[in-house]
CSV table of C-alpha atoms in Angstrom, one decimal:
chain,number,residue,atom,x,y,z
A,1,MET,CA,89.2,89.5,103.1
A,2,LYS,CA,88.7,93.2,104.0
A,3,PRO,CA,87.8,95.7,101.2
A,4,ARG,CA,90.9,96.8,99.4
A,5,LEU,CA,91.8,100.4,100.2
A,6,THR,CA,92.9,101.6,96.8
A,7,ILE,CA,92.7,101.2,93.1
A,8,SER,CA,92.2,97.7,91.5
A,9,LEU,CA,94.1,97.8,88.3
A,10,ALA,CA,92.8,94.3,87.4
A,11,LEU,CA,89.2,95.6,86.9
A,12,PHE,CA,90.4,98.5,84.9
A,13,MET,CA,92.5,96.4,82.6
A,14,LEU,CA,89.3,94.9,81.2
A,15,VAL,CA,88.3,98.4,80.1
A,16,LEU,CA,91.8,98.9,78.6
A,17,ILE,CA,91.4,95.7,76.5
A,18,VAL,CA,88.1,96.8,75.1
A,19,VAL,CA,89.1,100.4,74.4
A,20,GLY,CA,92.6,99.4,73.2
A,21,CYS,CA,91.2,97.3,70.4
A,22,SER,CA,90.1,100.4,68.7
A,23,ASN,CA,93.3,102.3,69.4
A,24,GLU,CA,96.0,99.9,68.3
A,25,GLY,CA,99.3,101.1,66.8
A,26,THR,CA,101.6,104.0,67.4
A,27,VAL,CA,100.5,107.5,66.4
A,28,ASP,CA,102.7,108.7,63.6
A,29,THR,CA,104.1,112.0,64.7
A,30,GLU,CA,105.3,112.7,61.2
A,31,SER,CA,101.8,112.7,59.7
A,32,THR,CA,99.9,114.4,62.6
A,33,GLU,CA,98.3,117.7,61.5
A,34,TRP,CA,99.7,119.7,64.5
A,35,LYS,CA,103.3,120.0,65.7
A,36,PRO,CA,104.9,122.4,68.2
A,37,GLU,CA,105.9,125.7,66.7
A,38,LYS,CA,108.2,126.8,69.5
A,39,PRO,CA,110.0,125.1,72.4
A,40,VAL,CA,107.9,123.1,74.7
A,41,GLU,CA,107.8,123.5,78.5
A,42,MET,CA,107.4,120.3,80.6
A,43,VAL,CA,106.2,121.8,83.9
A,44,ALA,CA,106.9,120.0,87.1
A,45,PRO,CA,104.4,121.3,89.7
A,46,ALA,CA,106.9,120.9,92.5
A,47,ARG,CA,110.5,121.7,93.5
A,48,ALA,CA,113.5,120.1,91.9
A,49,GLY,CA,114.3,116.6,93.2
A,50,GLY,CA,110.8,115.2,93.9
A,51,GLY,CA,108.8,112.6,91.9
A,52,TRP,CA,107.0,115.0,89.6
A,53,ASP,CA,110.4,116.7,88.8
A,54,THR,CA,112.2,113.5,88.3
A,55,PHE,CA,109.5,112.1,86.0
A,56,ALA,CA,109.4,115.4,84.0
A,57,ARG,CA,113.2,115.3,83.5
A,58,VAL,CA,113.6,111.7,82.5
A,59,VAL,CA,110.7,112.0,80.0
A,60,SER,CA,112.0,115.3,78.6
A,61,ASN,CA,115.6,113.9,78.3
A,62,ALA,CA,114.3,110.8,76.5
A,63,ILE,CA,112.4,113.0,74.0
A,64,MET,CA,115.5,115.0,73.3
A,65,GLU,CA,117.9,112.1,73.1
A,66,GLN,CA,115.6,110.1,70.8
A,67,GLY,CA,114.9,113.1,68.6
A,68,LEU,CA,111.2,112.7,68.9
A,69,MET,CA,110.4,116.5,68.6
A,70,ASP,CA,111.6,119.0,66.1
A,71,GLN,CA,111.4,121.6,68.9
A,72,THR,CA,113.3,121.5,72.2
A,73,ILE,CA,111.6,120.5,75.5
A,74,GLY,CA,112.8,121.6,78.9
A,75,VAL,CA,111.6,121.3,82.5
A,76,VAL,CA,110.2,124.3,84.4
A,77,ASN,CA,109.5,124.0,88.1
A,78,LYS,CA,106.3,125.6,89.5
A,79,PRO,CA,106.2,124.4,93.2
A,80,GLY,CA,103.5,125.2,95.8
A,81,GLY,CA,100.2,124.0,97.1
A,82,THR,CA,100.9,120.3,96.5
A,83,GLY,CA,100.6,121.1,92.7
A,84,ALA,CA,98.1,123.9,92.8
A,85,VAL,CA,100.5,126.6,91.7
A,86,GLY,CA,101.7,124.6,88.7
A,87,TRP,CA,98.1,123.7,87.6
A,88,ALA,CA,97.1,127.3,87.8
A,89,TYR,CA,100.1,128.3,85.7
A,90,ILE,CA,99.2,125.7,83.0
A,91,GLN,CA,95.5,126.9,82.9
A,92,ASN,CA,96.4,130.6,82.9
A,93,VAL,CA,99.0,130.2,80.1
A,94,ASN,CA,96.6,127.9,78.3
A,95,ASP,CA,99.1,127.0,75.6
A,96,PRO,CA,99.6,123.5,74.0
A,97,HIS,CA,103.4,124.2,74.2
A,98,HIS,CA,103.0,123.8,78.0
A,99,ILE,CA,102.4,120.3,79.3
A,100,PHE,CA,103.0,118.9,82.8
A,101,SER,CA,104.0,115.8,84.7
A,102,THR,CA,101.4,114.3,87.0
A,103,SER,CA,100.5,111.3,89.2
A,104,THR,CA,98.0,109.9,91.6
A,105,THR,CA,99.0,112.7,94.0
A,106,MET,CA,97.1,115.2,91.7
A,107,VAL,CA,93.9,113.3,92.4
A,108,PHE,CA,94.4,113.3,96.2
A,109,SER,CA,95.4,116.9,96.2
A,110,MET,CA,92.4,118.0,94.3
A,111,LEU,CA,90.1,115.9,96.4
A,112,ALA,CA,91.6,117.4,99.5
A,113,GLY,CA,90.6,120.9,98.2
A,114,ASN,CA,94.2,122.1,97.5
A,115,SER,CA,93.3,123.5,94.0
A,116,ASP,CA,90.6,125.6,92.4
A,117,TYR,CA,90.8,123.2,89.5
A,118,ASN,CA,89.4,119.7,89.0
A,119,TRP,CA,91.1,116.8,87.2
A,120,ASP,CA,89.0,117.2,84.1
A,121,ASP,CA,89.6,120.9,83.7
A,122,MET,CA,92.9,119.9,82.1
A,123,THR,CA,93.7,117.3,79.4
A,124,PRO,CA,95.0,113.8,80.2
A,125,ILE,CA,97.6,113.0,77.4
A,126,ALA,CA,99.2,109.7,78.3
A,127,ASN,CA,100.3,107.6,81.3
A,128,LEU,CA,103.7,106.0,81.2
A,129,ALA,CA,104.4,104.2,84.5
A,130,ALA,CA,103.1,102.8,87.8
A,131,ASP,CA,105.1,103.7,90.9
A,132,TYR,CA,104.1,101.7,94.0
A,133,GLY,CA,103.9,102.9,97.6
A,134,ILE,CA,106.5,101.8,100.2
A,135,ILE,CA,107.0,101.9,103.9
A,136,ALA,CA,110.7,102.2,104.9
A,137,VAL,CA,112.8,102.7,108.0
A,138,ARG,CA,116.5,103.4,108.7
A,139,ALA,CA,118.9,100.4,108.5
A,140,ASP,CA,119.5,100.5,112.2
A,141,ALA,CA,115.7,100.6,113.1
A,142,PRO,CA,114.6,97.7,115.4
A,143,TRP,CA,111.9,96.4,113.0
A,144,GLU,CA,112.7,93.8,110.4
A,145,THR,CA,109.2,93.3,109.1
A,146,LEU,CA,106.1,95.4,108.5
A,147,ASP,CA,104.2,93.4,111.2
A,148,GLU,CA,106.9,94.0,113.8
A,149,PHE,CA,106.7,97.8,113.1
A,150,LEU,CA,102.9,98.0,113.1
A,151,GLN,CA,102.6,96.0,116.3
A,152,ASP,CA,105.1,98.2,118.0
A,153,TYR,CA,103.4,101.3,116.6
A,154,LYS,CA,100.0,100.1,117.9
A,155,GLU,CA,101.4,99.8,121.4
A,156,ASN,CA,103.4,103.1,121.4
A,157,PRO,CA,102.0,105.4,118.7
A,158,GLU,CA,103.2,108.6,120.5
A,159,SER,CA,106.8,107.5,120.2
A,160,ILE,CA,106.9,107.2,116.4
A,161,THR,CA,106.8,110.0,113.7
A,162,VAL,CA,106.1,109.3,110.1
A,163,VAL,CA,107.2,111.5,107.2
A,164,GLY,CA,106.0,111.8,103.6
A,165,GLY,CA,106.5,114.1,100.7
A,166,ASN,CA,102.9,115.1,100.5
A,167,THR,CA,100.8,117.3,102.7
A,168,PRO,CA,97.9,115.7,104.7
A,169,GLY,CA,95.4,114.3,102.2
A,170,GLY,CA,98.2,113.6,99.7
A,171,PHE,CA,99.3,110.1,98.4
A,172,ASP,CA,102.0,109.5,101.0
A,173,HIS,CA,99.7,110.5,103.9
A,174,VAL,CA,96.6,108.6,102.7
A,175,GLN,CA,98.5,105.4,102.0
A,176,PHE,CA,100.0,105.4,105.5
A,177,ILE,CA,96.7,106.3,107.2
A,178,SER,CA,95.0,103.5,105.3
A,179,LEU,CA,97.7,100.9,106.3
A,180,ALA,CA,97.6,102.0,109.9
A,181,MET,CA,93.8,101.8,110.1
A,182,GLU,CA,94.0,98.3,108.5
A,183,ALA,CA,96.3,97.4,111.4
A,184,GLY,CA,93.8,98.9,113.9
A,185,ILE,CA,95.7,102.1,114.7
A,186,PRO,CA,93.3,105.1,115.0
A,187,MET,CA,94.1,107.9,112.6
A,188,GLU,CA,94.1,110.5,115.4
A,189,GLU,CA,97.1,108.7,117.1
A,190,ILE,CA,99.3,109.1,114.0
A,191,THR,CA,102.0,111.8,114.0
A,192,TYR,CA,102.6,112.6,110.3
A,193,VAL,CA,104.9,115.4,109.1
A,194,THR,CA,105.5,116.7,105.6
A,195,ASP,CA,108.8,117.2,103.8
A,196,GLN,CA,107.7,118.6,100.4
A,197,SER,CA,111.2,119.9,99.6
A,198,SER,CA,113.0,116.5,99.6
A,199,GLY,CA,110.4,113.8,100.0
A,200,GLY,CA,111.3,112.7,103.5
A,201,LEU,CA,114.4,110.6,102.9
A,202,PRO,CA,117.0,113.1,104.3
A,203,ILE,CA,115.1,113.5,107.6
A,204,LEU,CA,114.6,109.8,107.9
A,205,LEU,CA,118.3,109.2,107.4
A,206,ASN,CA,119.3,111.9,110.0
A,207,GLY,CA,117.0,110.5,112.6
A,208,THR,CA,114.5,113.3,112.8
A,209,VAL,CA,111.7,110.9,112.0
A,210,ASP,CA,111.2,107.1,112.4
A,211,VAL,CA,109.3,106.0,109.3
A,212,LEU,CA,109.0,107.0,105.6
A,213,SER,CA,105.8,106.7,103.6
A,214,SER,CA,106.7,107.2,100.0
A,215,LYS,CA,107.1,105.5,96.6
A,216,LEU,CA,109.7,103.2,95.0
A,217,GLY,CA,110.6,106.0,92.6
A,218,SER,CA,111.5,108.4,95.4
A,219,GLY,CA,115.1,107.3,95.7
A,220,ALA,CA,114.3,104.8,98.3
A,221,VAL,CA,115.6,101.8,96.2
A,222,ALA,CA,119.0,103.4,95.9
A,223,GLN,CA,119.2,104.1,99.6
A,224,HIS,CA,118.2,100.5,100.3
A,225,ARG,CA,121.0,99.3,98.0
A,226,ALA,CA,123.4,101.5,99.8
A,227,GLY,CA,122.5,99.9,103.1
A,228,ASN,CA,121.0,103.0,104.6
A,229,ILE,CA,117.3,102.0,104.8
A,230,LYS,CA,115.1,98.9,105.0
A,231,ILE,CA,112.0,98.7,102.8
A,232,LEU,CA,109.5,96.9,105.1
A,233,ALA,CA,106.8,96.7,102.5
A,234,VAL,CA,105.9,97.5,98.9
A,235,LEU,CA,102.2,98.3,98.6
A,236,SER,CA,101.6,96.3,95.4
A,237,GLU,CA,99.2,93.4,94.9
A,238,GLU,CA,102.1,91.0,94.4
A,239,ARG,CA,105.9,91.1,94.5
A,240,LEU,CA,107.3,93.0,91.5
A,241,ASP,CA,108.9,91.1,88.7
A,242,SER,CA,112.2,92.9,88.2
A,243,GLU,CA,115.3,91.3,89.7
A,244,GLN,CA,116.2,94.3,91.8
A,245,LEU,CA,112.7,94.6,93.3
A,246,ALA,CA,111.6,91.0,93.7
A,247,GLY,CA,113.1,90.8,97.1
A,248,PHE,CA,110.9,93.4,98.7
A,249,PRO,CA,107.9,91.9,100.5
A,250,THR,CA,104.4,93.3,100.0
A,251,ALA,CA,102.1,94.4,102.7
A,252,VAL,CA,99.5,91.9,101.4
A,253,GLU,CA,101.8,88.9,101.9
A,254,GLN,CA,102.4,90.1,105.4
A,255,GLY,CA,98.7,90.2,106.2
A,256,TYR,CA,97.8,93.8,105.5
A,257,ASP,CA,95.4,94.2,102.6
A,258,THR,CA,96.6,97.6,101.5
A,259,VAL,CA,97.7,98.4,97.9
A,260,PHE,CA,98.6,101.9,96.6
A,261,VAL,CA,99.9,102.6,93.1
A,262,ASN,CA,101.1,106.0,92.1
A,263,TRP,CA,100.6,106.2,88.3
A,264,ARG,CA,102.8,108.7,86.4
A,265,GLY,CA,101.8,110.5,83.3
A,266,VAL,CA,101.5,113.7,81.3
A,267,TYR,CA,98.7,116.2,81.1
A,268,GLY,CA,98.1,119.4,79.1
A,269,PRO,CA,95.9,122.5,79.4
A,270,GLY,CA,92.2,122.3,79.1
A,271,ASP,CA,91.7,123.7,75.6
A,272,MET,CA,93.8,121.3,73.6
A,273,THR,CA,92.6,120.1,70.2
A,274,ASP,CA,92.4,116.5,69.2
A,275,GLU,CA,95.4,117.0,66.9
A,276,GLN,CA,97.5,118.4,69.7
A,277,VAL,CA,96.6,115.6,72.0
A,278,ALA,CA,97.3,113.0,69.3
A,279,TYR,CA,100.8,114.5,68.7
A,280,TYR,CA,101.9,114.3,72.3
A,281,GLU,CA,100.3,110.9,72.8
A,282,GLY,CA,102.3,109.6,69.9
A,283,VAL,CA,105.5,111.0,71.3
A,284,MET,CA,104.8,109.5,74.8
A,285,ARG,CA,103.9,106.1,73.2
A,286,ASP,CA,107.2,106.1,71.4
A,287,ILE,CA,109.1,106.9,74.6
A,288,SER,CA,107.2,104.2,76.5
A,289,GLU,CA,108.1,101.5,74.0
A,290,SER,CA,111.8,102.5,73.8
A,291,GLU,CA,114.6,100.5,75.4
A,292,GLN,CA,115.8,103.7,77.0
A,293,PHE,CA,112.6,104.1,79.0
A,294,ALA,CA,112.5,100.4,79.9
A,295,ALA,CA,115.9,101.0,81.5
A,296,ILE,CA,114.5,104.1,83.3
A,297,ARG,CA,111.6,102.1,84.6
A,298,LYS,CA,114.0,99.5,85.9
A,299,GLN,CA,116.2,102.2,87.5
A,300,PHE,CA,113.4,103.8,89.4
A,301,GLY,CA,111.3,100.7,90.2
A,302,TRP,CA,108.4,101.7,88.0
A,303,ASP,CA,106.1,99.2,86.3
A,304,ASP,CA,105.1,99.6,82.6
A,305,LEU,CA,101.6,101.1,82.5
A,306,PHE,CA,101.0,103.0,79.2
A,307,MET,CA,97.6,104.5,78.4
A,308,GLY,CA,96.7,106.8,75.6
A,309,SER,CA,94.5,109.8,76.2
A,310,GLU,CA,91.1,108.1,75.9
A,311,GLU,CA,92.1,105.2,78.2
A,312,TYR,CA,93.9,107.5,80.6
A,313,THR,CA,90.8,109.8,80.9
A,314,GLU,CA,88.6,106.9,81.8
A,315,PHE,CA,91.1,105.5,84.2
A,316,ILE,CA,91.4,108.8,86.1
A,317,ARG,CA,87.6,109.1,86.2
A,318,GLN,CA,87.6,105.7,88.0
A,319,GLU,CA,90.5,106.8,90.2
A,320,VAL,CA,88.6,109.9,91.3
A,321,GLU,CA,85.5,107.8,92.2
A,322,THR,CA,87.6,105.2,94.1
A,323,ASN,CA,89.8,107.7,96.0
A,324,SER,CA,86.8,109.9,96.8
A,325,ALA,CA,85.4,107.0,98.8
A,326,ILE,CA,88.8,106.5,100.5
A,327,MET,CA,89.2,110.2,101.4
A,328,GLU,CA,85.6,110.4,102.7
A,329,LYS,CA,86.2,107.3,104.9
A,330,LEU,CA,89.3,109.0,106.3
A,331,GLY,CA,87.6,112.3,106.8
A,332,LEU,CA,90.0,114.0,104.4
A,333,LEU,CA,87.6,114.8,101.5
A,334,ALA,CA,87.0,118.5,100.9
A,335,LYS,CA,83.5,119.6,101.5
């Protein structure tokens, strides 16, 4: 078997089990020493409609609907630089009343040199979900399987254009490059374009491009249900359990050993106190364990992957190490 080209959650779960034993139970937000003293901003470091924005909004709405904060929480969009504008805003304001939605894309963007900040300049609060990568085409495309597409692509790479929601070096780009290289397609033969404003689905549907590299939570599942696209592969280790996702084949089962998971969580500024982190971690844990958020995960095709701040920090540390090696192999790691 070829080396896996992404995160192995299985190894990391061993760390979670050990660390989790000392962190059992929900943080009681009623007894935490610190609470927000004014409205909280949930910053989405992107335009409205993308993954960061969607995650920020569903989390903020859940907080309000469940009454988990005495203060209000609302979403503020700070797009630009594949997240860099939003991260700079968070650090410059440096206020615990400003938190932000994040994902694996943050790691790739920083490793690609898009930001002046590193992942540990800010504070991991909690992770709530895992959103797996996908490869999709229009419903009228000639390919019915991932292998059919990749074999055709290998023979005629100049005739096919791929779109993703991230700039080169971002999650969508790196996962497709990794899959293509697994299939024996040289990186320099791949035509990849970026659609940061809408994630790529609209220009896939209107025929501007041929293939979408994205995530389950991008809106692709709804378009598949509507009969507008075909999801050729989910980049998970195994088929997902939920009824609505179990029918999607994985790349692994089709002979391509490529797995990419886009974790989704919440960060804060760099100078947060332990009490501030504990407060938000407790709120996020309550959301994660709620029936409302279970329904949200099902709606967007996310897996349950909750981690508190300590576990999340160590997880991202391992992510950076793993993905640095991937980016270096692909020639995308910033010098």
